[in-house]
């Protein structure tokens, strides 16, 4: 992978991410559940600990959380072969997921709120205005909004299986300063790191985006395919002058490292504004 971003720009981008006052953190299903699809208390508590690292610095954090279907699978012994079954499981898992978030954030005296949306809510101007006003009010109150796709009614989102595009749309629409996507791999790689031990992490994406997109497309098979939507979402926000980071959820103090302008995961350099030339 050729180096196309100079060290000064990389440093400036990391500092821009560190200085972000309003942050979206997106956590995927694998960052919250174990191999049997049970909600993993240790993983969830670590995520909340990491978010508290940002909140304690006076930052505003919106959490976009997957995991409802996975949490439901771990609590109900029923098949998941149809969209209808997955939708039903999401309603079981969502209540369990929010109960655990409430308990975990209460360790820090934090209050959380649940917002369920679909892509249609983001596309409809009136509905999105209502959503944005609600988010702004919650943040003014010091409440942490926890946003998830409304799987019970959103069949398209279920088939895509991720909140990546929703989180990028929210980042652009509510004036967020940074998007951090936490996943079970350490960033964007030159190949599938789960299958290719020689795959190397790509620390920075800038003008090399087309090359990165081609590498990701070629290596995206099975469960690793989700990296494509993560890269696409990061690209979308970078085109609006917002830095984006894809990092491993199990990385120790992952969000604190971001707040200290340290190298973690893969960072996307803003394309239009944000970093001075």
PDB file of C-alpha atoms in Angstrom:
ATOM      1  CA  UNK A   1       0.000   0.000   0.000  1.00  0.00           C
ATOM      2  CA  UNK A   2       1.556   3.252  -1.110  1.00  0.00           C
ATOM      3  CA  UNK A   3       1.860   6.169   1.299  1.00  0.00           C
ATOM      4  CA  UNK A   4      -0.169   9.107  -0.015  1.00  0.00           C
ATOM      5  CA  UNK A   5      -0.782  11.143   3.143  1.00  0.00           C
ATOM      6  CA  UNK A   6       2.074  13.186   4.558  1.00  0.00           C
ATOM      7  CA  UNK A   7       2.948  12.936   8.239  1.00  0.00           C
ATOM      8  CA  UNK A   8       1.882  16.506   8.966  1.00  0.00           C
ATOM      9  CA  UNK A   9      -1.625  15.906   7.592  1.00  0.00           C
ATOM     10  CA  UNK A  10      -1.938  12.649   9.513  1.00  0.00           C
ATOM     11  CA  UNK A  11      -0.908  14.379  12.727  1.00  0.00           C
ATOM     12  CA  UNK A  12      -3.367  17.219  12.095  1.00  0.00           C
ATOM     13  CA  UNK A  13      -6.185  14.734  11.452  1.00  0.00           C
ATOM     14  CA  UNK A  14      -5.495  12.851  14.675  1.00  0.00           C
ATOM     15  CA  UNK A  15      -5.499  16.136  16.558  1.00  0.00           C
ATOM     16  CA  UNK A  16      -8.785  17.085  14.890  1.00  0.00           C
ATOM     17  CA  UNK A  17     -10.243  13.782  16.110  1.00  0.00           C
ATOM     18  CA  UNK A  18      -8.846  14.358  19.595  1.00  0.00           C
ATOM     19  CA  UNK A  19     -10.390  17.846  19.743  1.00  0.00           C
ATOM     20  CA  UNK A  20     -13.845  16.640  18.655  1.00  0.00           C
ATOM     21  CA  UNK A  21     -16.541  17.879  21.019  1.00  0.00           C
ATOM     22  CA  UNK A  22     -19.415  15.814  19.613  1.00  0.00           C
ATOM     23  CA  UNK A  23     -18.649  12.191  18.812  1.00  0.00           C
ATOM     24  CA  UNK A  24     -20.639   9.299  17.385  1.00  0.00           C
ATOM     25  CA  UNK A  25     -19.470   5.885  18.536  1.00  0.00           C
ATOM     26  CA  UNK A  26     -20.849   2.978  16.528  1.00  0.00           C
ATOM     27  CA  UNK A  27     -20.554  -0.485  18.091  1.00  0.00           C
ATOM     28  CA  UNK A  28     -21.189  -3.609  16.034  1.00  0.00           C
ATOM     29  CA  UNK A  29     -22.842  -6.837  17.124  1.00  0.00           C
ATOM     30  CA  UNK A  30     -19.543  -8.694  17.462  1.00  0.00           C
ATOM     31  CA  UNK A  31     -18.329  -5.958  19.812  1.00  0.00           C
ATOM     32  CA  UNK A  32     -21.188  -6.754  22.193  1.00  0.00           C
ATOM     33  CA  UNK A  33     -21.916 -10.493  21.981  1.00  0.00           C
ATOM     34  CA  UNK A  34     -20.015 -13.731  22.499  1.00  0.00           C
ATOM     35  CA  UNK A  35     -19.646 -16.657  20.100  1.00  0.00           C
ATOM     36  CA  UNK A  36     -23.043 -18.062  21.202  1.00  0.00           C
ATOM     37  CA  UNK A  37     -24.732 -14.707  20.480  1.00  0.00           C
ATOM     38  CA  UNK A  38     -25.297 -13.999  24.159  1.00  0.00           C
ATOM     39  CA  UNK A  39     -24.866 -10.401  25.192  1.00  0.00           C
ATOM     40  CA  UNK A  40     -21.372 -10.249  26.680  1.00  0.00           C
ATOM     41  CA  UNK A  41     -21.404  -8.218  29.904  1.00  0.00           C
ATOM     42  CA  UNK A  42     -17.648  -7.662  29.884  1.00  0.00           C
ATOM     43  CA  UNK A  43     -17.674  -6.358  26.316  1.00  0.00           C
ATOM     44  CA  UNK A  44     -20.608  -4.050  26.999  1.00  0.00           C
ATOM     45  CA  UNK A  45     -19.076  -2.716  30.211  1.00  0.00           C
ATOM     46  CA  UNK A  46     -15.774  -2.071  28.412  1.00  0.00           C
ATOM     47  CA  UNK A  47     -17.612  -0.116  25.717  1.00  0.00           C
ATOM     48  CA  UNK A  48     -19.299   1.996  28.384  1.00  0.00           C
ATOM     49  CA  UNK A  49     -15.959   2.480  30.160  1.00  0.00           C
ATOM     50  CA  UNK A  50     -14.440   3.693  26.893  1.00  0.00           C
ATOM     51  CA  UNK A  51     -17.339   6.088  26.266  1.00  0.00           C
ATOM     52  CA  UNK A  52     -16.962   7.432  29.801  1.00  0.00           C
ATOM     53  CA  UNK A  53     -13.362   8.321  28.892  1.00  0.00           C
ATOM     54  CA  UNK A  54     -14.850  10.779  26.386  1.00  0.00           C
ATOM     55  CA  UNK A  55     -17.731  11.984  28.568  1.00  0.00           C
ATOM     56  CA  UNK A  56     -15.381  12.716  31.470  1.00  0.00           C
ATOM     57  CA  UNK A  57     -13.485  15.072  29.130  1.00  0.00           C
ATOM     58  CA  UNK A  58     -16.644  17.107  28.614  1.00  0.00           C
ATOM     59  CA  UNK A  59     -17.451  15.685  25.195  1.00  0.00           C
ATOM     60  CA  UNK A  60     -20.921  14.814  23.911  1.00  0.00           C
ATOM     61  CA  UNK A  61     -21.341  11.202  22.791  1.00  0.00           C
ATOM     62  CA  UNK A  62     -24.037   9.562  20.691  1.00  0.00           C
ATOM     63  CA  UNK A  63     -23.897   5.764  20.728  1.00  0.00           C
ATOM     64  CA  UNK A  64     -25.164   3.877  17.693  1.00  0.00           C
ATOM     65  CA  UNK A  65     -25.490   0.310  18.894  1.00  0.00           C
ATOM     66  CA  UNK A  66     -26.123  -2.888  17.008  1.00  0.00           C
ATOM     67  CA  UNK A  67     -26.666  -6.136  18.880  1.00  0.00           C
ATOM     68  CA  UNK A  68     -30.429  -6.376  19.387  1.00  0.00           C
ATOM     69  CA  UNK A  69     -30.916  -9.424  17.160  1.00  0.00           C
ATOM     70  CA  UNK A  70     -27.792 -11.062  18.571  1.00  0.00           C
ATOM     71  CA  UNK A  71     -28.911 -10.423  22.136  1.00  0.00           C
ATOM     72  CA  UNK A  72     -32.325 -11.875  21.294  1.00  0.00           C
ATOM     73  CA  UNK A  73     -30.802 -15.053  19.858  1.00  0.00           C
ATOM     74  CA  UNK A  74     -29.059 -15.611  23.169  1.00  0.00           C
ATOM     75  CA  UNK A  75     -32.330 -15.386  25.125  1.00  0.00           C
ATOM     76  CA  UNK A  76     -34.899 -17.128  22.941  1.00  0.00           C
ATOM     77  CA  UNK A  77     -34.493 -20.667  21.618  1.00  0.00           C
ATOM     78  CA  UNK A  78     -36.034 -20.109  18.208  1.00  0.00           C
ATOM     79  CA  UNK A  79     -34.715 -20.192  14.628  1.00  0.00           C
ATOM     80  CA  UNK A  80     -33.500 -17.097  12.799  1.00  0.00           C
ATOM     81  CA  UNK A  81     -33.938 -18.181   9.189  1.00  0.00           C
ATOM     82  CA  UNK A  82     -36.532 -15.607   8.135  1.00  0.00           C
ATOM     83  CA  UNK A  83     -36.695 -11.835   8.285  1.00  0.00           C
ATOM     84  CA  UNK A  84     -39.824 -12.101  10.455  1.00  0.00           C
ATOM     85  CA  UNK A  85     -37.993 -14.287  12.982  1.00  0.00           C
ATOM     86  CA  UNK A  86     -35.061 -11.876  13.112  1.00  0.00           C
ATOM     87  CA  UNK A  87     -37.446  -8.985  13.617  1.00  0.00           C
ATOM     88  CA  UNK A  88     -39.156 -10.761  16.501  1.00  0.00           C
ATOM     89  CA  UNK A  89     -35.803 -11.645  18.076  1.00  0.00           C
ATOM     90  CA  UNK A  90     -34.746  -7.994  17.848  1.00  0.00           C
ATOM     91  CA  UNK A  91     -37.684  -6.963  20.032  1.00  0.00           C
ATOM     92  CA  UNK A  92     -36.576  -9.438  22.703  1.00  0.00           C
ATOM     93  CA  UNK A  93     -32.931  -8.436  22.448  1.00  0.00           C
ATOM     94  CA  UNK A  94     -33.496  -4.672  22.336  1.00  0.00           C
ATOM     95  CA  UNK A  95     -35.107  -4.516  25.773  1.00  0.00           C
ATOM     96  CA  UNK A  96     -32.333  -6.672  27.231  1.00  0.00           C
ATOM     97  CA  UNK A  97     -29.682  -4.546  25.524  1.00  0.00           C
ATOM     98  CA  UNK A  98     -31.102  -1.298  26.910  1.00  0.00           C
ATOM     99  CA  UNK A  99     -31.450  -2.766  30.402  1.00  0.00           C
ATOM    100  CA  UNK A 100     -27.762  -3.636  30.376  1.00  0.00           C
ATOM    101  CA  UNK A 101     -26.767  -0.232  28.986  1.00  0.00           C
ATOM    102  CA  UNK A 102     -28.823   1.476  31.689  1.00  0.00           C
ATOM    103  CA  UNK A 103     -27.146  -0.590  34.411  1.00  0.00           C
ATOM    104  CA  UNK A 104     -23.653  -0.080  33.005  1.00  0.00           C
ATOM    105  CA  UNK A 105     -23.912   3.692  32.533  1.00  0.00           C
ATOM    106  CA  UNK A 106     -25.409   4.027  36.022  1.00  0.00           C
ATOM    107  CA  UNK A 107     -21.998   3.000  37.388  1.00  0.00           C
ATOM    108  CA  UNK A 108     -20.917   6.509  36.354  1.00  0.00           C
ATOM    109  CA  UNK A 109     -24.142   8.255  37.291  1.00  0.00           C
ATOM    110  CA  UNK A 110     -25.093   8.612  33.624  1.00  0.00           C
ATOM    111  CA  UNK A 111     -28.606   8.538  32.205  1.00  0.00           C
ATOM    112  CA  UNK A 112     -29.295   7.008  28.796  1.00  0.00           C
ATOM    113  CA  UNK A 113     -32.141   7.274  26.283  1.00  0.00           C
ATOM    114  CA  UNK A 114     -33.252   4.890  23.556  1.00  0.00           C
ATOM    115  CA  UNK A 115     -33.997   6.081  20.019  1.00  0.00           C
ATOM    116  CA  UNK A 116     -35.094   3.585  17.363  1.00  0.00           C
ATOM    117  CA  UNK A 117     -34.972   4.782  13.764  1.00  0.00           C
ATOM    118  CA  UNK A 118     -34.931   3.561  10.194  1.00  0.00           C
ATOM    119  CA  UNK A 119     -33.160   4.933   7.154  1.00  0.00           C
ATOM    120  CA  UNK A 120     -36.509   6.420   6.095  1.00  0.00           C
ATOM    121  CA  UNK A 121     -36.518   8.594   9.227  1.00  0.00           C
ATOM    122  CA  UNK A 122     -33.198  10.048   8.104  1.00  0.00           C
ATOM    123  CA  UNK A 123     -34.364  10.626   4.526  1.00  0.00           C
ATOM    124  CA  UNK A 124     -37.628  12.395   5.404  1.00  0.00           C
ATOM    125  CA  UNK A 125     -36.798  16.052   6.224  1.00  0.00           C
ATOM    126  CA  UNK A 126     -39.599  16.538   8.760  1.00  0.00           C
ATOM    127  CA  UNK A 127     -38.911  13.270  10.576  1.00  0.00           C
ATOM    128  CA  UNK A 128     -35.183  13.929  10.607  1.00  0.00           C
ATOM    129  CA  UNK A 129     -35.738  17.412  12.031  1.00  0.00           C
ATOM    130  CA  UNK A 130     -37.762  15.848  14.852  1.00  0.00           C
ATOM    131  CA  UNK A 131     -35.007  13.294  15.439  1.00  0.00           C
ATOM    132  CA  UNK A 132     -32.294  15.962  15.481  1.00  0.00           C
ATOM    133  CA  UNK A 133     -34.266  18.162  17.899  1.00  0.00           C
ATOM    134  CA  UNK A 134     -34.700  15.221  20.254  1.00  0.00           C
ATOM    135  CA  UNK A 135     -30.978  14.422  20.124  1.00  0.00           C
ATOM    136  CA  UNK A 136     -30.057  18.055  20.784  1.00  0.00           C
ATOM    137  CA  UNK A 137     -32.388  18.182  23.798  1.00  0.00           C
ATOM    138  CA  UNK A 138     -30.983  14.954  25.246  1.00  0.00           C
ATOM    139  CA  UNK A 139     -27.421  16.202  24.844  1.00  0.00           C
ATOM    140  CA  UNK A 140     -28.359  19.503  26.498  1.00  0.00           C
ATOM    141  CA  UNK A 141     -29.670  17.458  29.420  1.00  0.00           C
ATOM    142  CA  UNK A 142     -26.467  15.459  29.658  1.00  0.00           C
ATOM    143  CA  UNK A 143     -28.234  12.265  28.584  1.00  0.00           C
ATOM    144  CA  UNK A 144     -26.458   9.733  26.351  1.00  0.00           C
ATOM    145  CA  UNK A 145     -28.621   8.900  23.295  1.00  0.00           C
ATOM    146  CA  UNK A 146     -28.381   5.218  22.331  1.00  0.00           C
ATOM    147  CA  UNK A 147     -29.565   4.828  18.759  1.00  0.00           C
ATOM    148  CA  UNK A 148     -30.401   1.604  16.948  1.00  0.00           C
ATOM    149  CA  UNK A 149     -32.152   0.713  13.748  1.00  0.00           C
ATOM    150  CA  UNK A 150     -35.774  -0.244  14.345  1.00  0.00           C
ATOM    151  CA  UNK A 151     -35.339  -3.871  13.310  1.00  0.00           C
ATOM    152  CA  UNK A 152     -38.956  -4.703  14.106  1.00  0.00           C
ATOM    153  CA  UNK A 153     -40.113  -2.733  11.057  1.00  0.00           C
ATOM    154  CA  UNK A 154     -36.954  -2.120   8.992  1.00  0.00           C
ATOM    155  CA  UNK A 155     -36.519  -5.160   6.767  1.00  0.00           C
ATOM    156  CA  UNK A 156     -33.990  -3.452   4.496  1.00  0.00           C
ATOM    157  CA  UNK A 157     -31.715  -2.621   7.402  1.00  0.00           C
ATOM    158  CA  UNK A 158     -31.983  -6.180   8.707  1.00  0.00           C
ATOM    159  CA  UNK A 159     -30.902  -7.547   5.360  1.00  0.00           C
ATOM    160  CA  UNK A 160     -27.924  -5.190   5.306  1.00  0.00           C
ATOM    161  CA  UNK A 161     -27.298  -6.208   8.900  1.00  0.00           C
ATOM    162  CA  UNK A 162     -25.540  -3.100  10.144  1.00  0.00           C
ATOM    163  CA  UNK A 163     -25.883   0.445  11.418  1.00  0.00           C
ATOM    164  CA  UNK A 164     -22.869   1.736   9.510  1.00  0.00           C
ATOM    165  CA  UNK A 165     -24.713   3.881   6.982  1.00  0.00           C
ATOM    166  CA  UNK A 166     -27.178   5.087   9.618  1.00  0.00           C
ATOM    167  CA  UNK A 167     -24.310   6.248  11.855  1.00  0.00           C
ATOM    168  CA  UNK A 168     -22.649   8.117   8.994  1.00  0.00           C
ATOM    169  CA  UNK A 169     -25.949   9.795   8.048  1.00  0.00           C
ATOM    170  CA  UNK A 170     -26.464  10.914  11.639  1.00  0.00           C
ATOM    171  CA  UNK A 171     -22.882  12.169  11.865  1.00  0.00           C
ATOM    172  CA  UNK A 172     -23.448  14.396   8.859  1.00  0.00           C
ATOM    173  CA  UNK A 173     -26.943  15.513   9.857  1.00  0.00           C
ATOM    174  CA  UNK A 174     -26.422  16.488  13.514  1.00  0.00           C
ATOM    175  CA  UNK A 175     -23.086  18.295  13.164  1.00  0.00           C
ATOM    176  CA  UNK A 176     -20.886  15.627  14.711  1.00  0.00           C
ATOM    177  CA  UNK A 177     -17.122  16.258  14.863  1.00  0.00           C
ATOM    178  CA  UNK A 178     -15.946  12.629  14.734  1.00  0.00           C
ATOM    179  CA  UNK A 179     -17.238   9.166  13.823  1.00  0.00           C
ATOM    180  CA  UNK A 180     -15.634   6.173  15.540  1.00  0.00           C
ATOM    181  CA  UNK A 181     -16.684   2.722  14.346  1.00  0.00           C
ATOM    182  CA  UNK A 182     -15.733  -0.064  16.741  1.00  0.00           C
ATOM    183  CA  UNK A 183     -15.544  -3.565  15.312  1.00  0.00           C
ATOM    184  CA  UNK A 184     -13.853  -6.931  15.896  1.00  0.00           C
ATOM    185  CA  UNK A 185     -10.893  -6.154  13.626  1.00  0.00           C
ATOM    186  CA  UNK A 186      -8.227  -3.537  14.233  1.00  0.00           C
ATOM    187  CA  UNK A 187      -9.083  -1.264  11.325  1.00  0.00           C
ATOM    188  CA  UNK A 188      -8.857  -1.570   7.547  1.00  0.00           C
ATOM    189  CA  UNK A 189      -6.362  -4.108   6.205  1.00  0.00           C
ATOM    190  CA  UNK A 190      -4.747  -4.978   2.889  1.00  0.00           C
ATOM    191  CA  UNK A 191      -6.569  -8.320   3.089  1.00  0.00           C
ATOM    192  CA  UNK A 192      -8.880 -10.239   5.392  1.00  0.00           C
ATOM    193  CA  UNK A 193      -6.871 -10.459   8.647  1.00  0.00           C
ATOM    194  CA  UNK A 194      -9.029 -13.363   9.822  1.00  0.00           C
ATOM    195  CA  UNK A 195      -7.843 -15.473   6.905  1.00  0.00           C
ATOM    196  CA  UNK A 196      -4.583 -13.896   5.755  1.00  0.00           C
ATOM    197  CA  UNK A 197      -1.848 -13.590   8.412  1.00  0.00           C
ATOM    198  CA  UNK A 198       0.143 -11.369   6.046  1.00  0.00           C
ATOM    199  CA  UNK A 199      -2.619  -8.752   5.836  1.00  0.00           C
ATOM    200  CA  UNK A 200      -1.345  -5.375   7.024  1.00  0.00           C
ATOM    201  CA  UNK A 201      -3.293  -2.636   8.738  1.00  0.00           C
ATOM    202  CA  UNK A 202      -3.748   0.532   6.714  1.00  0.00           C
ATOM    203  CA  UNK A 203      -3.281   3.305   9.296  1.00  0.00           C
ATOM    204  CA  UNK A 204      -4.499   6.200   7.136  1.00  0.00           C
ATOM    205  CA  UNK A 205      -6.950   6.568   4.270  1.00  0.00           C
ATOM    206  CA  UNK A 206      -6.867   9.726   2.164  1.00  0.00           C
ATOM    207  CA  UNK A 207      -6.194  10.002  -1.533  1.00  0.00           C
ATOM    208  CA  UNK A 208      -5.641   6.237  -1.556  1.00  0.00           C
ATOM    209  CA  UNK A 209      -9.356   5.603  -0.985  1.00  0.00           C
ATOM    210  CA  UNK A 210     -10.014   3.998  -4.384  1.00  0.00           C
ATOM    211  CA  UNK A 211      -7.144   1.570  -3.826  1.00  0.00           C
ATOM    212  CA  UNK A 212      -8.381   0.789  -0.313  1.00  0.00           C
ATOM    213  CA  UNK A 213     -11.933   0.257  -1.564  1.00  0.00           C
ATOM    214  CA  UNK A 214     -10.674  -2.206  -4.170  1.00  0.00           C
ATOM    215  CA  UNK A 215      -8.663  -4.142  -1.570  1.00  0.00           C
ATOM    216  CA  UNK A 216     -11.638  -4.291   0.796  1.00  0.00           C
ATOM    217  CA  UNK A 217     -13.971  -5.427  -1.999  1.00  0.00           C
ATOM    218  CA  UNK A 218     -11.605  -8.238  -2.975  1.00  0.00           C
ATOM    219  CA  UNK A 219     -11.116  -9.455   0.600  1.00  0.00           C
ATOM    220  CA  UNK A 220     -14.700  -9.089   1.837  1.00  0.00           C
ATOM    221  CA  UNK A 221     -16.060 -12.599   2.224  1.00  0.00           C
ATOM    222  CA  UNK A 222     -18.390 -14.060   4.830  1.00  0.00           C
ATOM    223  CA  UNK A 223     -18.482 -12.159   8.109  1.00  0.00           C
ATOM    224  CA  UNK A 224     -15.722  -9.834   6.983  1.00  0.00           C
ATOM    225  CA  UNK A 225     -17.980  -8.329   4.330  1.00  0.00           C
ATOM    226  CA  UNK A 226     -19.277  -5.785   6.844  1.00  0.00           C
ATOM    227  CA  UNK A 227     -16.026  -3.841   6.541  1.00  0.00           C
ATOM    228  CA  UNK A 228     -17.246  -2.546   3.178  1.00  0.00           C
ATOM    229  CA  UNK A 229     -20.110  -0.580   4.696  1.00  0.00           C
ATOM    230  CA  UNK A 230     -17.823   0.683   7.461  1.00  0.00           C
ATOM    231  CA  UNK A 231     -15.329   1.993   4.909  1.00  0.00           C
ATOM    232  CA  UNK A 232     -18.127   3.498   2.818  1.00  0.00           C
ATOM    233  CA  UNK A 233     -19.631   5.226   5.857  1.00  0.00           C
ATOM    234  CA  UNK A 234     -16.239   6.594   6.914  1.00  0.00           C
ATOM    235  CA  UNK A 235     -15.705   7.893   3.403  1.00  0.00           C
ATOM    236  CA  UNK A 236     -19.084   9.637   3.426  1.00  0.00           C
ATOM    237  CA  UNK A 237     -18.352  11.592   6.596  1.00  0.00           C
ATOM    238  CA  UNK A 238     -14.813  12.436   5.450  1.00  0.00           C
ATOM    239  CA  UNK A 239     -16.314  14.049   2.363  1.00  0.00           C
ATOM    240  CA  UNK A 240     -18.182  16.384   4.735  1.00  0.00           C
ATOM    241  CA  UNK A 241     -15.018  17.444   6.544  1.00  0.00           C
ATOM    242  CA  UNK A 242     -15.441  15.017   9.437  1.00  0.00           C
ATOM    243  CA  UNK A 243     -12.628  12.645  10.448  1.00  0.00           C
ATOM    244  CA  UNK A 244     -13.560   8.994  10.909  1.00  0.00           C
ATOM    245  CA  UNK A 245     -11.813   6.101  12.650  1.00  0.00           C
ATOM    246  CA  UNK A 246     -12.362   2.343  12.381  1.00  0.00           C
ATOM    247  CA  UNK A 247     -10.804   0.513  15.333  1.00  0.00           C
ATOM    248  CA  UNK A 248     -10.925  -2.698  17.347  1.00  0.00           C
ATOM    249  CA  UNK A 249     -13.436  -2.612  20.197  1.00  0.00           C
ATOM    250  CA  UNK A 250     -11.173  -4.754  22.412  1.00  0.00           C
ATOM    251  CA  UNK A 251      -8.237  -2.328  22.091  1.00  0.00           C
ATOM    252  CA  UNK A 252      -7.413  -1.159  25.631  1.00  0.00           C
ATOM    253  CA  UNK A 253      -8.582   2.419  26.260  1.00  0.00           C
ATOM    254  CA  UNK A 254      -9.427   2.743  22.584  1.00  0.00           C
ATOM    255  CA  UNK A 255     -11.416   5.977  22.834  1.00  0.00           C
ATOM    256  CA  UNK A 256      -9.000   7.535  25.315  1.00  0.00           C
ATOM    257  CA  UNK A 257      -6.231   6.925  22.766  1.00  0.00           C
ATOM    258  CA  UNK A 258      -8.311   8.748  20.175  1.00  0.00           C
ATOM    259  CA  UNK A 259      -8.768  11.643  22.615  1.00  0.00           C
ATOM    260  CA  UNK A 260      -4.987  11.748  23.119  1.00  0.00           C
ATOM    261  CA  UNK A 261      -4.380  11.953  19.343  1.00  0.00           C
ATOM    262  CA  UNK A 262      -2.619   8.581  19.356  1.00  0.00           C
ATOM    263  CA  UNK A 263      -2.507   6.205  16.404  1.00  0.00           C
ATOM    264  CA  UNK A 264      -5.283   3.637  16.663  1.00  0.00           C
ATOM    265  CA  UNK A 265      -7.069   1.646  13.969  1.00  0.00           C
ATOM    266  CA  UNK A 266      -7.500   3.338  10.595  1.00  0.00           C
ATOM    267  CA  UNK A 267      -8.178   7.059  10.360  1.00  0.00           C
ATOM    268  CA  UNK A 268      -9.872   8.707   7.367  1.00  0.00           C
ATOM    269  CA  UNK A 269      -8.589  12.164   6.469  1.00  0.00           C
ATOM    270  CA  UNK A 270     -11.347  14.729   5.819  1.00  0.00           C
ATOM    271  CA  UNK A 271     -11.553  15.578   2.144  1.00  0.00           C
ATOM    272  CA  UNK A 272     -13.448  18.878   2.204  1.00  0.00           C
ATOM    273  CA  UNK A 273     -12.242  21.099   5.012  1.00  0.00           C
ATOM    274  CA  UNK A 274     -11.370  20.128   8.565  1.00  0.00           C
ATOM    275  CA  UNK A 275      -7.596  19.818   8.095  1.00  0.00           C
ATOM    276  CA  UNK A 276      -5.560  22.798   6.999  1.00  0.00           C
ATOM    277  CA  UNK A 277      -3.352  22.245   3.977  1.00  0.00           C
TER     278      UNK A 277
END
